[in-house]
Short mmCIF file of C-alpha atoms in Angstrom, two decimals:
data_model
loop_
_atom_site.label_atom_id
_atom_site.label_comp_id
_atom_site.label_asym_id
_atom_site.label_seq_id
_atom_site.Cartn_x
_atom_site.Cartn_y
_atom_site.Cartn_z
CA UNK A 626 2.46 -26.38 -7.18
CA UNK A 627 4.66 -25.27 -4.77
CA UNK A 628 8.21 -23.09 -5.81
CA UNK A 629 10.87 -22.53 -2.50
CA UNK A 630 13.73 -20.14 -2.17
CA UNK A 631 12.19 -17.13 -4.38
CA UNK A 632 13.53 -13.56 -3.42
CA UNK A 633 12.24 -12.40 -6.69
CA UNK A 634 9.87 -12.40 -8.87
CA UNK A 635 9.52 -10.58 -11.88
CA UNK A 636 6.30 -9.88 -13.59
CA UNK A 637 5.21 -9.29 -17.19
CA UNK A 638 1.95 -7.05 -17.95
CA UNK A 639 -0.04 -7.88 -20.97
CA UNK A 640 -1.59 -11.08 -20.61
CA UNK A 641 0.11 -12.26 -17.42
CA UNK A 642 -1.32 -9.38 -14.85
CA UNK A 643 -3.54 -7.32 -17.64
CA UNK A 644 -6.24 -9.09 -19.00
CA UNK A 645 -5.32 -6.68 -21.98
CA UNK A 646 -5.78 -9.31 -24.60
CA UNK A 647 -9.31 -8.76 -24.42
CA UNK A 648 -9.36 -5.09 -24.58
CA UNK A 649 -6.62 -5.50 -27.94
CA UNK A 650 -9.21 -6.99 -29.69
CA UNK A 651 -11.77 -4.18 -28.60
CA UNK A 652 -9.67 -1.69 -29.91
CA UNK A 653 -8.62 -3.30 -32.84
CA UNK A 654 -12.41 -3.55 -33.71
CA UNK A 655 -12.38 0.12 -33.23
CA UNK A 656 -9.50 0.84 -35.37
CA UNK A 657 -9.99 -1.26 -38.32
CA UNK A 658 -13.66 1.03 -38.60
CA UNK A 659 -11.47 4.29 -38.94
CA UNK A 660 -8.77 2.98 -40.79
CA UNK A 661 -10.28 0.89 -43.43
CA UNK A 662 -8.55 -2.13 -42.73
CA UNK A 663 -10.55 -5.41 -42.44
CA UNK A 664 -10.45 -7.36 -38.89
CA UNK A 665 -8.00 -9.70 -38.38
CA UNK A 666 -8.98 -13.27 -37.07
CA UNK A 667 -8.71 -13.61 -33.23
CA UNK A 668 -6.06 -16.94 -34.37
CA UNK A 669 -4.12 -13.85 -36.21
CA UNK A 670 -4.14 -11.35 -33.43
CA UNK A 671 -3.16 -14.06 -30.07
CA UNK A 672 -0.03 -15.57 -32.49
CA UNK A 673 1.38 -12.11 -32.94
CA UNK A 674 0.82 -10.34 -29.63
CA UNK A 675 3.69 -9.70 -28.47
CA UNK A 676 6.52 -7.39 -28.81
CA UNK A 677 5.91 -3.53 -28.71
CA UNK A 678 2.67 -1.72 -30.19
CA UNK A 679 4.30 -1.30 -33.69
CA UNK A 680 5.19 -4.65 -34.13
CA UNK A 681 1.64 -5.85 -32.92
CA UNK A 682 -0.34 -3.34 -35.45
CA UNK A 683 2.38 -4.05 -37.92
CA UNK A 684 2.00 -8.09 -37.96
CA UNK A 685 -1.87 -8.00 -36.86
CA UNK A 686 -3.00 -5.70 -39.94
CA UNK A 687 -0.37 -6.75 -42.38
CA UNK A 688 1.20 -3.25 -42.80
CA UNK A 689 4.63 -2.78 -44.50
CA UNK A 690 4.47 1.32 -44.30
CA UNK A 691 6.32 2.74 -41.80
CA UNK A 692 4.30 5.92 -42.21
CA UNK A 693 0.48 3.81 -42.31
CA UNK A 694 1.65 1.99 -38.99
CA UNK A 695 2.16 5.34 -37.70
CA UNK A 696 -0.87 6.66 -38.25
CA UNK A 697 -3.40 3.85 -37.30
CA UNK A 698 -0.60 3.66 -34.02
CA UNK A 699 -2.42 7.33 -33.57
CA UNK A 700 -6.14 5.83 -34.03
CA UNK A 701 -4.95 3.55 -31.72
CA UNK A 702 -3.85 5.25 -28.79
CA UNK A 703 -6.81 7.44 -29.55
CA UNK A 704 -9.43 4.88 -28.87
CA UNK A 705 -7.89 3.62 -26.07
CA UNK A 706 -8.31 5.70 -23.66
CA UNK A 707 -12.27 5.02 -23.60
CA UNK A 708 -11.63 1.21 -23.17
CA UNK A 709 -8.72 1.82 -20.50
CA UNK A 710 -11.15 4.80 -18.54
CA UNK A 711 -13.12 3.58 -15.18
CA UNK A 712 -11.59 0.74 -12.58
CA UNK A 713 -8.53 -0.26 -13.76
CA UNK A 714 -8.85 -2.86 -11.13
CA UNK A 715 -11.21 -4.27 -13.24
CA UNK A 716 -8.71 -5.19 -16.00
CA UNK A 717 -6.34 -7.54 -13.73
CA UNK A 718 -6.54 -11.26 -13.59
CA UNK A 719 -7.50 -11.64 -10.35
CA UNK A 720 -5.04 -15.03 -9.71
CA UNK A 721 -2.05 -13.15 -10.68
CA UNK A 722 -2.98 -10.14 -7.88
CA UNK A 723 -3.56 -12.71 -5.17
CA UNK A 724 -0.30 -14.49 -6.12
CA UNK A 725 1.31 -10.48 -6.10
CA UNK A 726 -0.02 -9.89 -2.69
CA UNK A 727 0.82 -13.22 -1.45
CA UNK A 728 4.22 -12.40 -1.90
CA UNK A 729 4.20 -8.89 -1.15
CA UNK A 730 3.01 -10.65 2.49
CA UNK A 731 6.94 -12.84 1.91
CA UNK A 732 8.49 -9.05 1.38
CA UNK A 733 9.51 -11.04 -1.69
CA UNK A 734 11.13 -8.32 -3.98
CA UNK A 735 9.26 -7.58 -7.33
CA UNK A 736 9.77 -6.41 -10.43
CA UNK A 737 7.71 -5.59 -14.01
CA UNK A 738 9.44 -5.76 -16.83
CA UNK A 739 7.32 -4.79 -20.15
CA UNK A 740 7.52 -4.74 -24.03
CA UNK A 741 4.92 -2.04 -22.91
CA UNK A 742 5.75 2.02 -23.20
CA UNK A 743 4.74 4.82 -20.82
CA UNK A 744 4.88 7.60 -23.53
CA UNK A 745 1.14 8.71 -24.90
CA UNK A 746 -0.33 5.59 -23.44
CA UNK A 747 -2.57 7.45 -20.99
CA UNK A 748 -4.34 5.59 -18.75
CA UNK A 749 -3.13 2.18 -20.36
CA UNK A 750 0.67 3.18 -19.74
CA UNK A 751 2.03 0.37 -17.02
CA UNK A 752 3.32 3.10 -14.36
CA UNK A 753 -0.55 4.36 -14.73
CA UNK A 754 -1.88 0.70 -14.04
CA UNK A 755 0.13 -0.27 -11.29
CA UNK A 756 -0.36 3.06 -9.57
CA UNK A 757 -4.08 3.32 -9.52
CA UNK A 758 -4.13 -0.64 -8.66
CA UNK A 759 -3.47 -2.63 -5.92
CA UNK A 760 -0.67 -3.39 -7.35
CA UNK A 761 1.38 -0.35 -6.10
CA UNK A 762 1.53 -2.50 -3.01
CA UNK A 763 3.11 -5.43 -4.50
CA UNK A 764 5.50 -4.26 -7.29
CA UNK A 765 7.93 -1.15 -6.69
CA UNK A 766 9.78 -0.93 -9.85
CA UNK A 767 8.48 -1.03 -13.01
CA UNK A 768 10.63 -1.24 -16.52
CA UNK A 769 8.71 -0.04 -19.61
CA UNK A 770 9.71 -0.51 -23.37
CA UNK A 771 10.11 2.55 -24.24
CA UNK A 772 12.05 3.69 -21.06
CA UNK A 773 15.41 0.92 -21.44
CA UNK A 774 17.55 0.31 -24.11
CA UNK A 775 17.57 -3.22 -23.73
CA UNK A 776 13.61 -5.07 -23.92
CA UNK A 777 12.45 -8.60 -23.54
CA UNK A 778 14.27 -11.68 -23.75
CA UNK A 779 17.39 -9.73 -23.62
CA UNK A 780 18.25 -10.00 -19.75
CA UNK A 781 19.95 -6.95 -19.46
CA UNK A 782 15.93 -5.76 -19.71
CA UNK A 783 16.06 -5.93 -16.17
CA UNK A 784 18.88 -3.40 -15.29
CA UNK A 785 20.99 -3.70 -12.50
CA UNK A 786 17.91 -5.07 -10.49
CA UNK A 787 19.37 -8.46 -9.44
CA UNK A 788 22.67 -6.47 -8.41
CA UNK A 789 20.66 -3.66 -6.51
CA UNK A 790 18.33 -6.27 -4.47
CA UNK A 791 21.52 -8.96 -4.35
CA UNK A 792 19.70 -11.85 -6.10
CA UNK A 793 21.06 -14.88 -7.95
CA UNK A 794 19.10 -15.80 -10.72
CA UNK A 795 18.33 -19.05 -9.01
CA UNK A 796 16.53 -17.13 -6.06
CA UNK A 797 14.55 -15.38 -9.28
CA UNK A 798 11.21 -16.65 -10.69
CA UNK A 799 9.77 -14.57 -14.42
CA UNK A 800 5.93 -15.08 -14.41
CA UNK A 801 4.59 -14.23 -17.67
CA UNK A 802 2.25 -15.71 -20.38
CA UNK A 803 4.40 -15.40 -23.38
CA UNK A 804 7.41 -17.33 -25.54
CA UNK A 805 9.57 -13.97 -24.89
CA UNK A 806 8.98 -14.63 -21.14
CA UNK A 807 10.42 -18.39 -21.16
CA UNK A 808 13.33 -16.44 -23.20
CA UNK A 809 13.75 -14.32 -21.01
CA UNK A 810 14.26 -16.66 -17.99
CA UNK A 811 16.49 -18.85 -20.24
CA UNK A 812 18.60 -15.68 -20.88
CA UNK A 813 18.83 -15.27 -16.68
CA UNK A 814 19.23 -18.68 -15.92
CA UNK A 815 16.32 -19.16 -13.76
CA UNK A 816 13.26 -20.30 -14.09
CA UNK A 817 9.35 -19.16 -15.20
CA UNK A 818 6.14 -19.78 -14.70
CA UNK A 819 3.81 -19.36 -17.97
CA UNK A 820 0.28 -19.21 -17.70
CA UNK A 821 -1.67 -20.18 -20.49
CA UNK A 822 -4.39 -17.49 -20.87
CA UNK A 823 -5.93 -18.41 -23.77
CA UNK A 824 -4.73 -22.05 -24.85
CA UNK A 825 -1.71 -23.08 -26.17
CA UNK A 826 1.45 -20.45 -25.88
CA UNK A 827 2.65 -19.70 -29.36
CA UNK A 828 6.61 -20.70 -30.47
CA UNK A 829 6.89 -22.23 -26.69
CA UNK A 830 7.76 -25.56 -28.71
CA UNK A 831 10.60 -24.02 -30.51
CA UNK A 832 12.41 -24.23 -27.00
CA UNK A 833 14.75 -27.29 -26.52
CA UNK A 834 14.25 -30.34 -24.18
CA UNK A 835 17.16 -28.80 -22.06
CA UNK A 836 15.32 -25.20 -21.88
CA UNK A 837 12.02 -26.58 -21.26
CA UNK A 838 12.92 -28.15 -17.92
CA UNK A 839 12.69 -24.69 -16.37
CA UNK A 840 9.52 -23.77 -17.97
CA UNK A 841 6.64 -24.44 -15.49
CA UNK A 842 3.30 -24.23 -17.88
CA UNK A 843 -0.09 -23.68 -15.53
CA UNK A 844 -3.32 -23.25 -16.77
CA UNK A 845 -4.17 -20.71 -13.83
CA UNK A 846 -1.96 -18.84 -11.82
CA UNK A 847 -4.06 -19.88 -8.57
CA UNK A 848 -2.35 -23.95 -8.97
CA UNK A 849 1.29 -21.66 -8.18
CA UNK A 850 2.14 -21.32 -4.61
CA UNK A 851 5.74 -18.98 -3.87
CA UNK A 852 7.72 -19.36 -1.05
CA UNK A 853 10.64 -17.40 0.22
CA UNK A 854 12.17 -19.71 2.78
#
């Protein structure tokens, strides 16, 4: 599958780049033993993650305190730090770093834009991950949750980035694995690419016919081939 006239891409971490689904559950597994909370279903945890670290440990565990989602937030970012130590490298899907690099090659501008926070995330935070990854070559501006006032599918997510790099939304492609990221490019007017990591993408079919004609769904990010020209 071939996509033409792309001057930008935009990115999203968890699940698209971050193969951090699988270390969610491992930390989960690790919380739920300090916290006394019994382990969700892996059907409970892939429908409702997405959205910041509250709402995940908030809809996974079925909390309604404020104050208890707090505090297993703090087992949390506790125990993650062991299962985000060592290669980081390690931790990327290895399709969506080719497809990075292939159009880092294009001097194709890009762009993450994360749910994700920096604060007290440590080695899991995404300016951490990109920087100690070979990703630092690829993508040179990084948006974090916690660092805008606008987050996904709200466009203005992305800043003044479009304006800065002088892109239409047509020259702009979102890559991400999520329903928020099909928002998202529905919001921009352009169009995405959502890889299906691990089956079916929740609340995708909540989209219209009209929406879903710029919705490109791949089962692997290596059938996606970018082009600048």
């Amino acid at each position: 599958m071939t996509i033409n006239k792309i001057k930008g891409v935009v990115w999203d971490l968890d699940g698209t780049l971050l193969d951090s689904f699988t270390v969610f559950e491992r930390i989960i597994a690790d919380v739920v033993k300090d916290s006394g909370h019994k382990m969700p279903t892996r059907e409970t945890i892939l429908l409702n993650y997405h959205g910041s670290l509250e709402e995940c440990i908030q809809k996974i565990l079925g909390i309604d305190s404020a104050t208890e989602v707090n505090d297993v937030i703090d087992i949390f970012l506790d125990k993650q730090e062991f299962h985000y130590g060592g290669d980081l490298q390690t931790h990327l899907f290895k399709d969506a770093v080719d497809l990075a690099q292939a159009c880092a090659v294009q001097d194709i501008d890009q762009l993450l834009v994360t749910n994700r926070g920096n604060k007290n995330r440590g080695n899991a935070s995404p300016s951490f991950i990109i920087a100690a990854t070979t990703l630092s070559d690829c993508i040179k501006e990084i948006r974090a949750g916690d660092e805008v006032e606008f987050r996904k599918p709200d466009k203005r997510s992305m800043g003044d980035w479009l304006e800065r790099h002088e892109l239409t939304p047509e020259e702009v492609l979102i890559i991400g694995d999520q329903f928020v990221d099909a928002q998202l490019a529905i919001n921009l007017g352009c169009r995405a690419v959502i890889v299906k990591r691990n089956g079916d993408v929740p609340h995708l079919d909540n989209l219209s016919q009209k929406d879903h004609k710029s919705i490109i769904l791949v089962d692997s990010l290596e059938e996606v081939v970018i082009n600048k020209s």
